[in-house]
């Protein structure tokens, strides 16, 4: 291949340098946000505990300690149960660890689905504009106008009733929450694409004869990724709360599978004699969600200091 | 659109013809949106096994022939589009159908629950507004002070705490064992709206405390943070610097010159969260057995009461669309720089 001197070939390394510098700036700003660092660390710890729950948990999450349990929850420390047991004599700490698995898995997969749908719809609406934009945005409006929690409750109730199964699978919950919570992402991505499509590099990509899909996903999307990452991080926190609320109300993950939400469902009736059953699962949710919210806040400040 | 980059246009008087035609245009746009919402909701709900007759299917005294007759009588053997159009025709006349689980009309069932929801949500709204905005202003007067730091931290906690767990913890702290203070021992009620049918103000207030705190905490967290950042944006503007250059002190500038402008975006946020309050917070009402619309919805869910669920969802979606419109109109009215389009 003949080597030709094109102006662009000289400019390219510089552009790369800029990119690296830009990334260093992000890390530098992120490092300053101490609480975001703590948040990242806590989230990492929770994820590791959830991943290795099988090896870390002191007992099987569904094992009933028949030897010591006599119908009432065992207090923390009794018979080797560090955090006590629930009303069925199952080790609370083990259930919390396995519950973390469920909560985090649902949250990550749901956010992945939500970002995918939202990004595709927002990107098409913003890039094409006109009638495509109009139709996609009206659909978005519909899903933004129906309050999420009641709609989720109705849908999970319908799916549970028509599947003839006692429990809703994890996948069903992911699809239902993810399939309904994308409109915010779609609006965000659309707004970025509306301004990106007017930029010179987009013009250039078009002039070179790139197909639309390539322009959207290879040229424009990388430039719109920062707010999507921030939104996605914060969404993980929201989804953990939404899933635990559904499970608490009896419409999400069904027992005996442990989830932080459904562990609280029966806690209320025993609260006078066994407050620990009500306290610990909620603390897990609070700490994890707080960590993610601080992490998202730090990411937002670091990636785009002007965004608020 | 809320928060859209507004063009600086030259003087359109606030109010007047431009605003009026803007309201009319936006209202007309809301109609197809509401129709589309109701079509989608109707389609989703009609997928429930048994549909509107679900409660009868579990009744052993009702035979298959009865079901077929009921289906015919209610017009359920008709195709879905026809059923939807009939439903829509009834709704437009103010009839939301018959509630199977409550054995009365849906309209009556919902109207009966409105006062309880308005009492709880109204109290919570009032407290959230006063406390949230005051805290936000206070934090903005002394940004990065200890008070500001505490407020920001509390806001993060408010946004990170599951509502139902907060409710459980309050019940645990104040209702289950009770509290001893100043030599008295008392426990706050954790369920219902009153202890007896006879009206007793003290009893009513006692029942109101815990659900109101639960419902207000998140709003106070979000609104105070929002007021703070909106105020800090306004403080940067030229007219605020002018006021400062005249020698006024910071708190005076903020209250006299900044507040009105800083509250414009806050009004939008508040308007957008009103539907959540007035559709009856499902979780809060359910946990505290508060006899409002949210709990009505939740109990209808257990028996899959088609008409009631449909009626509730349509009303709530209507509230969302309506308050969106109110938010946009209020924004356009309060900020003369916004172009009506």
mmCIF file of C-alpha atoms in Angstrom, chain A residues 35 134 138-139 141-147 149-151 153-155 157-158 161-162 187 190 241 244-245 248-251 260-261 264 267-268 271-273 275 278-283 285-286 289-291 293-294 297 300 308, chain B residues 1 32-33 36-37 40-41 44-49 149 152-153 156-157 159-165 167-169 171-172 176 190 225 229 233 276 279 282-283 286-287 297-298 301-302 304 309 312-313 316-318 320-321 324:
data_model
loop_
_atom_site.group_PDB
_atom_site.id
_atom_site.type_symbol
_atom_site.label_atom_id
_atom_site.label_comp_id
_atom_site.label_asym_id
_atom_site.label_seq_id
_atom_site.Cartn_x
_atom_site.Cartn_y
_atom_site.Cartn_z
ATOM 1 C CA UNK A 35 -18.252 10.264 48.604
ATOM 2 C CA UNK A 134 -43.231 12.852 16.090
ATOM 3 C CA UNK A 138 -45.887 10.486 21.184
ATOM 4 C CA UNK A 139 -45.294 6.856 22.181
ATOM 5 C CA UNK A 141 -45.337 10.608 26.045
ATOM 6 C CA UNK A 142 -47.836 7.803 26.590
ATOM 7 C CA UNK A 143 -45.408 5.801 28.740
ATOM 8 C CA UNK A 144 -44.319 8.919 30.598
ATOM 9 C CA UNK A 145 -47.926 9.788 31.442
ATOM 10 C CA UNK A 146 -48.992 6.489 32.988
ATOM 11 C CA UNK A 147 -47.607 6.382 36.540
ATOM 12 C CA UNK A 149 -45.766 1.862 39.965
ATOM 13 C CA UNK A 150 -49.511 1.240 39.392
ATOM 14 C CA UNK A 151 -48.800 0.116 35.825
ATOM 15 C CA UNK A 153 -48.378 -3.681 39.644
ATOM 16 C CA UNK A 154 -51.141 -4.278 37.095
ATOM 17 C CA UNK A 155 -48.779 -5.866 34.570
ATOM 18 C CA UNK A 157 -50.498 -9.182 38.372
ATOM 19 C CA UNK A 158 -51.698 -10.011 34.839
ATOM 20 C CA UNK A 161 -52.251 -14.773 36.748
ATOM 21 C CA UNK A 162 -51.927 -15.880 33.130
ATOM 22 C CA UNK A 187 -35.804 11.951 25.771
ATOM 23 C CA UNK A 190 -33.015 12.508 21.534
ATOM 24 C CA UNK A 241 -36.045 0.550 44.910
ATOM 25 C CA UNK A 244 -37.968 -4.086 46.247
ATOM 26 C CA UNK A 245 -41.260 -2.171 46.403
ATOM 27 C CA UNK A 248 -42.600 -6.046 49.254
ATOM 28 C CA UNK A 249 -46.156 -5.634 47.972
ATOM 29 C CA UNK A 250 -46.147 -9.269 46.853
ATOM 30 C CA UNK A 251 -46.002 -8.652 43.083
ATOM 31 C CA UNK A 260 -34.504 -7.608 49.874
ATOM 32 C CA UNK A 261 -38.060 -6.478 49.163
ATOM 33 C CA UNK A 264 -39.670 -7.203 54.451
ATOM 34 C CA UNK A 267 -41.550 -8.366 58.824
ATOM 35 C CA UNK A 268 -44.373 -6.012 59.752
ATOM 36 C CA UNK A 271 -42.033 -6.123 64.287
ATOM 37 C CA UNK A 272 -42.803 -5.932 68.017
ATOM 38 C CA UNK A 273 -40.884 -9.094 68.868
ATOM 39 C CA UNK A 275 -37.402 -5.732 64.808
ATOM 40 C CA UNK A 278 -37.481 -5.453 59.444
ATOM 41 C CA UNK A 279 -34.315 -3.429 59.963
ATOM 42 C CA UNK A 280 -31.543 -5.334 58.131
ATOM 43 C CA UNK A 281 -33.003 -5.851 54.625
ATOM 44 C CA UNK A 282 -33.984 -2.161 54.467
ATOM 45 C CA UNK A 283 -30.509 -1.132 55.610
ATOM 46 C CA UNK A 285 -31.271 -1.385 50.256
ATOM 47 C CA UNK A 286 -30.491 2.026 51.765
ATOM 48 C CA UNK A 289 -28.847 2.714 46.750
ATOM 49 C CA UNK A 290 -27.072 5.527 48.601
ATOM 50 C CA UNK A 291 -23.720 4.259 47.296
ATOM 51 C CA UNK A 293 -26.562 7.647 44.009
ATOM 52 C CA UNK A 294 -23.269 9.121 45.255
ATOM 53 C CA UNK A 297 -23.468 12.156 41.337
ATOM 54 C CA UNK A 300 -22.046 13.458 36.571
ATOM 55 C CA UNK A 308 -26.871 19.416 36.570
ATOM 56 C CA UNK B 1 -41.291 21.373 26.518
ATOM 57 C CA UNK B 32 -55.086 12.486 21.328
ATOM 58 C CA UNK B 33 -52.492 11.672 23.993
ATOM 59 C CA UNK B 36 -53.883 6.790 23.100
ATOM 60 C CA UNK B 37 -53.206 6.203 26.806
ATOM 61 C CA UNK B 40 -53.161 1.081 25.558
ATOM 62 C CA UNK B 41 -54.459 0.689 29.129
ATOM 63 C CA UNK B 44 -53.271 -4.244 28.612
ATOM 64 C CA UNK B 45 -56.051 -4.794 31.160
ATOM 65 C CA UNK B 46 -58.184 -6.864 28.784
ATOM 66 C CA UNK B 47 -55.298 -9.351 28.649
ATOM 67 C CA UNK B 48 -55.999 -10.400 32.210
ATOM 68 C CA UNK B 49 -57.303 -13.962 32.335
ATOM 69 C CA UNK B 149 -23.799 19.916 54.021
ATOM 70 C CA UNK B 152 -27.496 17.833 50.978
ATOM 71 C CA UNK B 153 -26.786 14.633 52.887
ATOM 72 C CA UNK B 156 -29.417 11.953 49.357
ATOM 73 C CA UNK B 157 -30.864 9.791 52.137
ATOM 74 C CA UNK B 159 -33.852 9.808 47.618
ATOM 75 C CA UNK B 160 -32.164 6.541 48.531
ATOM 76 C CA UNK B 161 -34.569 5.217 51.139
ATOM 77 C CA UNK B 162 -37.374 2.911 50.027
ATOM 78 C CA UNK B 163 -40.633 4.561 51.109
ATOM 79 C CA UNK B 164 -42.104 1.332 52.500
ATOM 80 C CA UNK B 165 -39.076 0.674 54.701
ATOM 81 C CA UNK B 167 -42.752 3.679 56.913
ATOM 82 C CA UNK B 168 -41.918 0.416 58.699
ATOM 83 C CA UNK B 169 -39.100 2.062 60.655
ATOM 84 C CA UNK B 171 -43.981 2.399 62.886
ATOM 85 C CA UNK B 172 -41.282 0.521 64.752
ATOM 86 C CA UNK B 176 -45.060 -0.475 68.065
ATOM 87 C CA UNK B 190 -49.984 3.183 62.751
ATOM 88 C CA UNK B 225 -32.077 20.396 46.806
ATOM 89 C CA UNK B 229 -29.325 24.706 43.069
ATOM 90 C CA UNK B 233 -27.828 29.609 39.512
ATOM 91 C CA UNK B 276 -48.224 11.382 42.468
ATOM 92 C CA UNK B 279 -53.408 9.750 42.926
ATOM 93 C CA UNK B 282 -50.218 3.600 46.760
ATOM 94 C CA UNK B 283 -47.444 2.368 49.057
ATOM 95 C CA UNK B 286 -51.437 0.659 51.850
ATOM 96 C CA UNK B 287 -48.942 0.420 54.723
ATOM 97 C CA UNK B 297 -56.412 0.694 43.782
ATOM 98 C CA UNK B 298 -54.268 -1.796 45.673
ATOM 99 C CA UNK B 301 -55.639 -5.300 42.262
ATOM 100 C CA UNK B 302 -55.977 -8.348 44.518
ATOM 101 C CA UNK B 304 -58.572 -7.860 39.563
ATOM 102 C CA UNK B 309 -58.382 -0.518 37.849
ATOM 103 C CA UNK B 312 -58.143 4.615 38.472
ATOM 104 C CA UNK B 313 -55.361 4.372 35.872
ATOM 105 C CA UNK B 316 -54.264 9.167 37.333
ATOM 106 C CA UNK B 317 -52.905 9.461 33.773
ATOM 107 C CA UNK B 318 -55.274 12.348 33.183
ATOM 108 C CA UNK B 320 -50.309 13.588 34.946
ATOM 109 C CA UNK B 321 -51.167 15.067 31.545
ATOM 110 C CA UNK B 324 -47.747 18.652 32.835
#
